[in-house]
Amino acid sequence: MFLVFFVLTQMANVTAQNIVYEVSNVKSNNSIIREYKDGCYLIYNDIGGAATFGYADISSGDYTEASASVPPLEINDLEIVNGIAYFCGKCTLVPYVVFGFFDVYDLFFNNGVINYCILSTITMTSPLGCSGFTEQFTNLLRIEPYVISSNDVHIFMVGESYYMNTSGVPGNPYRCVIDAYFDGTSTISLSTLEETDGIYFFNDITVTSSNLVIVGDKHGGTGQYMSYRLLPTIPSPTLFSTPIFPISLYWSNDIYYYPEPDVRIEALGGDAFATVCNGHVSDSYSPGSFGIIMTTYNSAINMTDRKLIANPYDVKRFRDLKFNFKDNRLYYVPEFSQTTSPNHTYCSDITVAYTIGANSENAVFDIEKVCSLDTKRIKNGAFASGVSTAGILRLWDIEMTESPCTTLTPLSSSSSINPENDDDKTLPCNHELFGINWVQPLINNYIITTICE
């Protein structure tokens, strides 16, 4: 009897791999997915500019949708910490950017609201050459919440902006890192770290045990760089303050390595993290090659491994990079418009001492394009959102194995540890205070069906 039970258990595990679901009657052009709890996922869904949030309960087959027309949103990134969802992006009908947060359970099941903050413009005080200029934010690209308590929250974001001088002449676009500090009141204290020269472009951020780590690329010299800043341990509404000491920019000489164009970063536990991008890598003995570049660090700037991974589908940019602490794997998905085959996800094993092991890609047959993924917290694998050929929202329970729904292909790789240099640059900071608005969405219900297993 024990053997029969064991065999049945194994069969159940096999049939639970690589399941593709469809949310009936819910159209989709683009989506972002994050795990809320085991078997339940929060999904931002975009249907041609009409944005909604969805709560997908896989075990019950229920999909609960929250929709609100104000503000008109286009979201670029979404994260969940302690049951609170944080999002950032831009408004679609007015030239402003927006970020916000909401309690996931309350929103869908307790008449909750979406809190949001619209960033119009700020008057710059730094650098001195821009004093009195107006800074215009054009997009918020990445978000990383750092939650000390419910009344001590830093919402870190990467933003795009430009300045308008006092004569109304716009400057060139540049990037900024934003700390939106929430203390439980009705206002947000904003402090920004600027690179108004438009040379060092911030790409992505992550929070480790001790640091806010920033990665980016250097324009004009096709280089990669990173920096980090110690996280506050006491309430600190202006993490980026003026005057600010020069920050270190650690970079690899572009003779050895450079990204094309954006770098993604993900924390691995403690102060370790990994980055991934499309790029070029070489050493002093070879001319180098292009491909997927994955790098691991055991702490800020201390590289442990760098792999050049085969890139058969010409991925130019990745959207999500997520680490599963259960199976020690990094899962990542291309920006679907930046690859020749958008129905693929990728996976890399992280072994002892953050060494990068086997790498593979996984194609799913019943999703035309995979939009986003997140890893599971207490189980192996990941979960993705995507779109069917008919434009319907689909979901994919990912296991990196062969199945009737997917095909698995190993990817070759080679190691290259490249030297890194240290440079200093003084970056200006600006401050502003903004109010928080809220909206209560309409709730609708749909059914999740199984397409392939």
PDB file of C-alpha atoms in Angstrom, residues 45-235:
ATOM      1  CA  ASN A  45      -3.030  43.362 -16.871  1.00  0.00           C
ATOM      2  CA  ASP A  46      -2.996  45.869 -19.720  1.00  0.00           C
ATOM      3  CA  ILE A  47      -5.671  45.679 -22.400  1.00  0.00           C
ATOM      4  CA  GLY A  48      -4.739  48.331 -24.918  1.00  0.00           C
ATOM      5  CA  GLY A  49      -4.260  51.042 -22.307  1.00  0.00           C
ATOM      6  CA  ALA A  50      -7.031  49.908 -19.926  1.00  0.00           C
ATOM      7  CA  ALA A  51      -5.160  48.749 -16.819  1.00  0.00           C
ATOM      8  CA  THR A  52      -6.519  46.311 -14.250  1.00  0.00           C
ATOM      9  CA  PHE A  53      -5.220  44.298 -11.306  1.00  0.00           C
ATOM     10  CA  GLY A  54      -6.198  40.645 -10.956  1.00  0.00           C
ATOM     11  CA  TYR A  55      -6.075  38.115  -8.131  1.00  0.00           C
ATOM     12  CA  ALA A  56      -5.598  34.589  -9.495  1.00  0.00           C
ATOM     13  CA  ASP A  57      -6.368  31.734  -7.099  1.00  0.00           C
ATOM     14  CA  ILE A  58      -5.137  28.684  -8.982  1.00  0.00           C
ATOM     15  CA  SER A  59      -6.561  26.049  -6.615  1.00  0.00           C
ATOM     16  CA  SER A  60     -10.112  27.439  -6.730  1.00  0.00           C
ATOM     17  CA  GLY A  61      -9.975  28.554 -10.362  1.00  0.00           C
ATOM     18  CA  ASP A  62     -11.194  32.034  -9.440  1.00  0.00           C
ATOM     19  CA  TYR A  63      -9.879  35.251 -10.976  1.00  0.00           C
ATOM     20  CA  THR A  64     -10.968  38.470  -9.261  1.00  0.00           C
ATOM     21  CA  GLU A  65     -10.373  41.669 -11.222  1.00  0.00           C
ATOM     22  CA  ALA A  66     -10.132  45.218  -9.857  1.00  0.00           C
ATOM     23  CA  SER A  67     -10.483  47.999 -12.434  1.00  0.00           C
ATOM     24  CA  ALA A  68     -10.318  51.779 -12.074  1.00  0.00           C
ATOM     25  CA  SER A  69     -10.152  54.396 -14.819  1.00  0.00           C
ATOM     26  CA  VAL A  70      -8.503  56.988 -12.532  1.00  0.00           C
ATOM     27  CA  PRO A  71      -5.633  57.429 -12.776  1.00  0.00           C
ATOM     28  CA  PRO A  72      -5.086  56.097 -16.313  1.00  0.00           C
ATOM     29  CA  LEU A  73      -2.082  53.837 -15.730  1.00  0.00           C
ATOM     30  CA  GLU A  74       0.661  52.117 -17.660  1.00  0.00           C
ATOM     31  CA  ILE A  75       2.674  50.126 -15.128  1.00  0.00           C
ATOM     32  CA  ASN A  76       6.284  49.089 -15.675  1.00  0.00           C
ATOM     33  CA  ASP A  77       7.084  47.254 -12.450  1.00  0.00           C
ATOM     34  CA  LEU A  78       5.284  45.689  -9.502  1.00  0.00           C
ATOM     35  CA  GLU A  79       6.468  44.122  -6.222  1.00  0.00           C
ATOM     36  CA  ILE A  80       4.789  42.750  -3.086  1.00  0.00           C
ATOM     37  CA  VAL A  81       6.211  43.069   0.446  1.00  0.00           C
ATOM     38  CA  ASN A  82       4.288  41.894   3.535  1.00  0.00           C
ATOM     39  CA  GLY A  83       1.033  41.681   1.613  1.00  0.00           C
ATOM     40  CA  ILE A  84       1.297  45.223   0.227  1.00  0.00           C
ATOM     41  CA  ALA A  85       1.699  45.701  -3.537  1.00  0.00           C
ATOM     42  CA  TYR A  86       3.853  48.579  -4.808  1.00  0.00           C
ATOM     43  CA  PHE A  87       3.738  49.692  -8.447  1.00  0.00           C
ATOM     44  CA  CYS A  88       5.233  52.366 -10.691  1.00  0.00           C
ATOM     45  CA  GLY A  89       4.797  53.643 -14.226  1.00  0.00           C
ATOM     46  CA  LYS A  90       3.240  56.615 -15.949  1.00  0.00           C
ATOM     47  CA  CYS A  91      -0.122  58.200 -16.684  1.00  0.00           C
ATOM     48  CA  THR A  92      -1.383  57.577 -20.202  1.00  0.00           C
ATOM     49  CA  LEU A  93      -3.470  60.723 -20.738  1.00  0.00           C
ATOM     50  CA  VAL A  94      -1.330  63.356 -18.981  1.00  0.00           C
ATOM     51  CA  PRO A  95       2.472  63.805 -19.095  1.00  0.00           C
ATOM     52  CA  TYR A  96       3.075  62.706 -15.506  1.00  0.00           C
ATOM     53  CA  VAL A  97       4.411  59.614 -13.777  1.00  0.00           C
ATOM     54  CA  VAL A  98       2.695  57.652 -11.050  1.00  0.00           C
ATOM     55  CA  PHE A  99       3.472  55.159  -8.302  1.00  0.00           C
ATOM     56  CA  GLY A 100       1.361  53.697  -5.553  1.00  0.00           C
ATOM     57  CA  PHE A 101       0.517  50.849  -3.213  1.00  0.00           C
ATOM     58  CA  PHE A 102      -2.407  48.836  -1.888  1.00  0.00           C
ATOM     59  CA  ASP A 103      -3.194  45.993   0.485  1.00  0.00           C
ATOM     60  CA  VAL A 104      -3.718  43.025  -1.830  1.00  0.00           C
ATOM     61  CA  TYR A 105      -6.323  41.168   0.231  1.00  0.00           C
ATOM     62  CA  ASP A 106      -8.251  44.300   1.155  1.00  0.00           C
ATOM     63  CA  LEU A 107      -8.407  45.490  -2.449  1.00  0.00           C
ATOM     64  CA  PHE A 108     -10.084  42.356  -3.766  1.00  0.00           C
ATOM     65  CA  PHE A 109     -12.066  41.093  -0.791  1.00  0.00           C
ATOM     66  CA  ASN A 110     -12.620  43.949   1.668  1.00  0.00           C
ATOM     67  CA  ASN A 111     -13.568  47.044  -0.389  1.00  0.00           C
ATOM     68  CA  GLY A 112      -9.990  48.294  -0.292  1.00  0.00           C
ATOM     69  CA  VAL A 113      -8.500  51.204  -2.226  1.00  0.00           C
ATOM     70  CA  ILE A 114      -5.512  51.875  -4.461  1.00  0.00           C
ATOM     71  CA  ASN A 115      -3.271  54.603  -3.051  1.00  0.00           C
ATOM     72  CA  TYR A 116      -1.333  56.516  -5.673  1.00  0.00           C
ATOM     73  CA  CYS A 117       0.917  59.537  -6.041  1.00  0.00           C
ATOM     74  CA  ILE A 118       1.289  61.537  -9.251  1.00  0.00           C
ATOM     75  CA  LEU A 119       4.651  63.225  -9.753  1.00  0.00           C
ATOM     76  CA  SER A 120       4.177  66.312 -11.850  1.00  0.00           C
ATOM     77  CA  THR A 121       7.309  68.472 -11.654  1.00  0.00           C
ATOM     78  CA  ILE A 122       9.810  69.557  -9.019  1.00  0.00           C
ATOM     79  CA  THR A 123      11.900  72.719  -8.777  1.00  0.00           C
ATOM     80  CA  MET A 124      15.556  71.739  -8.775  1.00  0.00           C
ATOM     81  CA  THR A 125      18.034  73.100  -6.234  1.00  0.00           C
ATOM     82  CA  SER A 126      20.970  70.931  -7.309  1.00  0.00           C
ATOM     83  CA  PRO A 127      23.342  70.936  -9.112  1.00  0.00           C
ATOM     84  CA  LEU A 128      24.025  74.641  -8.844  1.00  0.00           C
ATOM     85  CA  GLY A 129      23.937  74.995 -12.611  1.00  0.00           C
ATOM     86  CA  CYS A 130      20.337  73.747 -12.606  1.00  0.00           C
ATOM     87  CA  SER A 131      19.111  75.697  -9.589  1.00  0.00           C
ATOM     88  CA  GLY A 132      15.629  77.021 -10.361  1.00  0.00           C
ATOM     89  CA  PHE A 133      15.152  74.666 -13.317  1.00  0.00           C
ATOM     90  CA  THR A 134      12.061  72.454 -13.459  1.00  0.00           C
ATOM     91  CA  GLU A 135      12.525  68.699 -13.503  1.00  0.00           C
ATOM     92  CA  GLN A 136      10.029  66.773 -15.614  1.00  0.00           C
ATOM     93  CA  PHE A 137       9.603  63.050 -14.920  1.00  0.00           C
ATOM     94  CA  THR A 138       8.653  61.043 -18.017  1.00  0.00           C
ATOM     95  CA  ASN A 139       8.554  57.457 -16.692  1.00  0.00           C
ATOM     96  CA  LEU A 140       9.152  55.290 -13.631  1.00  0.00           C
ATOM     97  CA  LEU A 141      10.836  52.098 -14.769  1.00  0.00           C
ATOM     98  CA  ARG A 142      11.745  49.868 -11.794  1.00  0.00           C
ATOM     99  CA  ILE A 143      10.585  49.632  -8.182  1.00  0.00           C
ATOM    100  CA  GLU A 144      12.057  48.077  -5.041  1.00  0.00           C
ATOM    101  CA  PRO A 145      10.307  48.593  -1.684  1.00  0.00           C
ATOM    102  CA  TYR A 146      12.337  48.582   1.530  1.00  0.00           C
ATOM    103  CA  VAL A 147       9.902  48.110   4.409  1.00  0.00           C
ATOM    104  CA  ILE A 148      11.141  48.644   7.954  1.00  0.00           C
ATOM    105  CA  SER A 149       7.616  48.947   9.377  1.00  0.00           C
ATOM    106  CA  SER A 150       4.179  49.961   8.080  1.00  0.00           C
ATOM    107  CA  ASN A 151       5.021  53.591   8.917  1.00  0.00           C
ATOM    108  CA  ASP A 152       8.637  53.480   7.745  1.00  0.00           C
ATOM    109  CA  VAL A 153       8.704  52.541   4.068  1.00  0.00           C
ATOM    110  CA  HIS A 154      11.204  53.488   1.364  1.00  0.00           C
ATOM    111  CA  ILE A 155       9.867  52.984  -2.168  1.00  0.00           C
ATOM    112  CA  PHE A 156      12.994  53.019  -4.313  1.00  0.00           C
ATOM    113  CA  MET A 157      12.484  53.574  -8.048  1.00  0.00           C
ATOM    114  CA  VAL A 158      14.443  54.197 -11.235  1.00  0.00           C
ATOM    115  CA  GLY A 159      13.054  57.142 -13.174  1.00  0.00           C
ATOM    116  CA  GLU A 160      13.465  58.866 -16.523  1.00  0.00           C
ATOM    117  CA  SER A 161      13.461  62.637 -16.551  1.00  0.00           C
ATOM    118  CA  TYR A 162      14.772  65.819 -18.136  1.00  0.00           C
ATOM    119  CA  TYR A 163      15.032  69.416 -16.971  1.00  0.00           C
ATOM    120  CA  MET A 164      13.518  72.603 -18.341  1.00  0.00           C
ATOM    121  CA  ASN A 165      15.633  75.705 -17.871  1.00  0.00           C
ATOM    122  CA  THR A 166      14.224  79.066 -16.826  1.00  0.00           C
ATOM    123  CA  SER A 167      13.832  80.048 -20.492  1.00  0.00           C
ATOM    124  CA  GLY A 168      11.734  76.959 -21.219  1.00  0.00           C
ATOM    125  CA  VAL A 169      14.459  75.110 -23.143  1.00  0.00           C
ATOM    126  CA  PRO A 170      14.529  71.353 -22.360  1.00  0.00           C
ATOM    127  CA  GLY A 171      17.745  69.480 -21.623  1.00  0.00           C
ATOM    128  CA  ASN A 172      18.673  65.938 -22.696  1.00  0.00           C
ATOM    129  CA  PRO A 173      17.005  62.927 -21.013  1.00  0.00           C
ATOM    130  CA  TYR A 174      18.734  61.355 -18.008  1.00  0.00           C
ATOM    131  CA  ARG A 175      18.016  58.870 -15.254  1.00  0.00           C
ATOM    132  CA  CYS A 176      17.442  59.305 -11.538  1.00  0.00           C
ATOM    133  CA  VAL A 177      17.032  57.020  -8.534  1.00  0.00           C
ATOM    134  CA  ILE A 178      14.074  58.030  -6.372  1.00  0.00           C
ATOM    135  CA  ASP A 179      13.369  57.363  -2.721  1.00  0.00           C
ATOM    136  CA  ALA A 180       9.668  57.920  -2.012  1.00  0.00           C
ATOM    137  CA  TYR A 181       9.413  57.793   1.773  1.00  0.00           C
ATOM    138  CA  PHE A 182       6.067  56.893   3.370  1.00  0.00           C
ATOM    139  CA  ASP A 183       5.579  57.435   7.113  1.00  0.00           C
ATOM    140  CA  GLY A 184       1.943  56.410   7.360  1.00  0.00           C
ATOM    141  CA  THR A 185       0.545  59.903   6.785  1.00  0.00           C
ATOM    142  CA  SER A 186      -1.072  61.414   3.683  1.00  0.00           C
ATOM    143  CA  THR A 187       2.162  62.679   2.107  1.00  0.00           C
ATOM    144  CA  ILE A 188       5.254  61.253   0.430  1.00  0.00           C
ATOM    145  CA  SER A 189       8.726  62.717   1.002  1.00  0.00           C
ATOM    146  CA  LEU A 190      10.642  62.464  -2.242  1.00  0.00           C
ATOM    147  CA  SER A 191      14.420  62.550  -2.530  1.00  0.00           C
ATOM    148  CA  THR A 192      16.222  61.930  -5.814  1.00  0.00           C
ATOM    149  CA  LEU A 193      19.735  60.991  -6.867  1.00  0.00           C
ATOM    150  CA  GLU A 194      20.380  62.560 -10.276  1.00  0.00           C
ATOM    151  CA  GLU A 195      22.814  62.024 -13.132  1.00  0.00           C
ATOM    152  CA  THR A 196      21.934  65.103 -15.165  1.00  0.00           C
ATOM    153  CA  ASP A 197      24.956  64.686 -17.472  1.00  0.00           C
ATOM    154  CA  GLY A 198      23.208  61.716 -19.099  1.00  0.00           C
ATOM    155  CA  ILE A 199      26.356  59.557 -19.081  1.00  0.00           C
ATOM    156  CA  TYR A 200      25.645  57.008 -16.360  1.00  0.00           C
ATOM    157  CA  PHE A 201      22.157  55.634 -17.023  1.00  0.00           C
ATOM    158  CA  PHE A 202      20.565  53.840 -14.075  1.00  0.00           C
ATOM    159  CA  ASN A 203      18.965  50.558 -15.233  1.00  0.00           C
ATOM    160  CA  ASP A 204      17.799  48.658 -12.161  1.00  0.00           C
ATOM    161  CA  ILE A 205      17.990  48.432  -8.362  1.00  0.00           C
ATOM    162  CA  THR A 206      17.768  45.800  -5.650  1.00  0.00           C
ATOM    163  CA  VAL A 207      17.740  45.732  -1.864  1.00  0.00           C
ATOM    164  CA  THR A 208      20.131  43.348  -0.097  1.00  0.00           C
ATOM    165  CA  SER A 209      20.571  42.891   3.648  1.00  0.00           C
ATOM    166  CA  SER A 210      22.657  46.062   3.934  1.00  0.00           C
ATOM    167  CA  ASN A 211      22.535  47.988   0.685  1.00  0.00           C
ATOM    168  CA  LEU A 212      20.533  49.567  -2.066  1.00  0.00           C
ATOM    169  CA  VAL A 213      22.487  48.379  -5.127  1.00  0.00           C
ATOM    170  CA  ILE A 214      22.235  50.289  -8.426  1.00  0.00           C
ATOM    171  CA  VAL A 215      23.321  48.933 -11.818  1.00  0.00           C
ATOM    172  CA  GLY A 216      23.428  50.696 -15.134  1.00  0.00           C
ATOM    173  CA  ASP A 217      25.243  51.365 -18.372  1.00  0.00           C
ATOM    174  CA  LYS A 218      27.559  54.186 -19.408  1.00  0.00           C
ATOM    175  CA  HIS A 219      26.553  55.964 -22.600  1.00  0.00           C
ATOM    176  CA  GLY A 220      29.239  57.117 -24.974  1.00  0.00           C
ATOM    177  CA  GLY A 221      31.649  54.506 -23.681  1.00  0.00           C
ATOM    178  CA  THR A 222      29.430  51.389 -23.795  1.00  0.00           C
ATOM    179  CA  GLY A 223      30.301  50.361 -20.268  1.00  0.00           C
ATOM    180  CA  GLN A 224      28.661  48.772 -17.258  1.00  0.00           C
ATOM    181  CA  TYR A 225      28.774  50.253 -13.794  1.00  0.00           C
ATOM    182  CA  MET A 226      27.261  49.790 -10.364  1.00  0.00           C
ATOM    183  CA  SER A 227      27.029  51.653  -7.105  1.00  0.00           C
ATOM    184  CA  TYR A 228      25.505  51.054  -3.709  1.00  0.00           C
ATOM    185  CA  ARG A 229      24.293  52.963  -0.691  1.00  0.00           C
ATOM    186  CA  LEU A 230      23.822  51.735   2.864  1.00  0.00           C
ATOM    187  CA  LEU A 231      20.197  51.248   3.824  1.00  0.00           C
ATOM    188  CA  PRO A 232      18.857  53.377   6.671  1.00  0.00           C
ATOM    189  CA  THR A 233      18.205  51.685  10.004  1.00  0.00           C
ATOM    190  CA  ILE A 234      16.230  54.573  11.561  1.00  0.00           C
ATOM    191  CA  PRO A 235      13.445  56.707  10.033  1.00  0.00           C
TER     192      PRO A 235
END
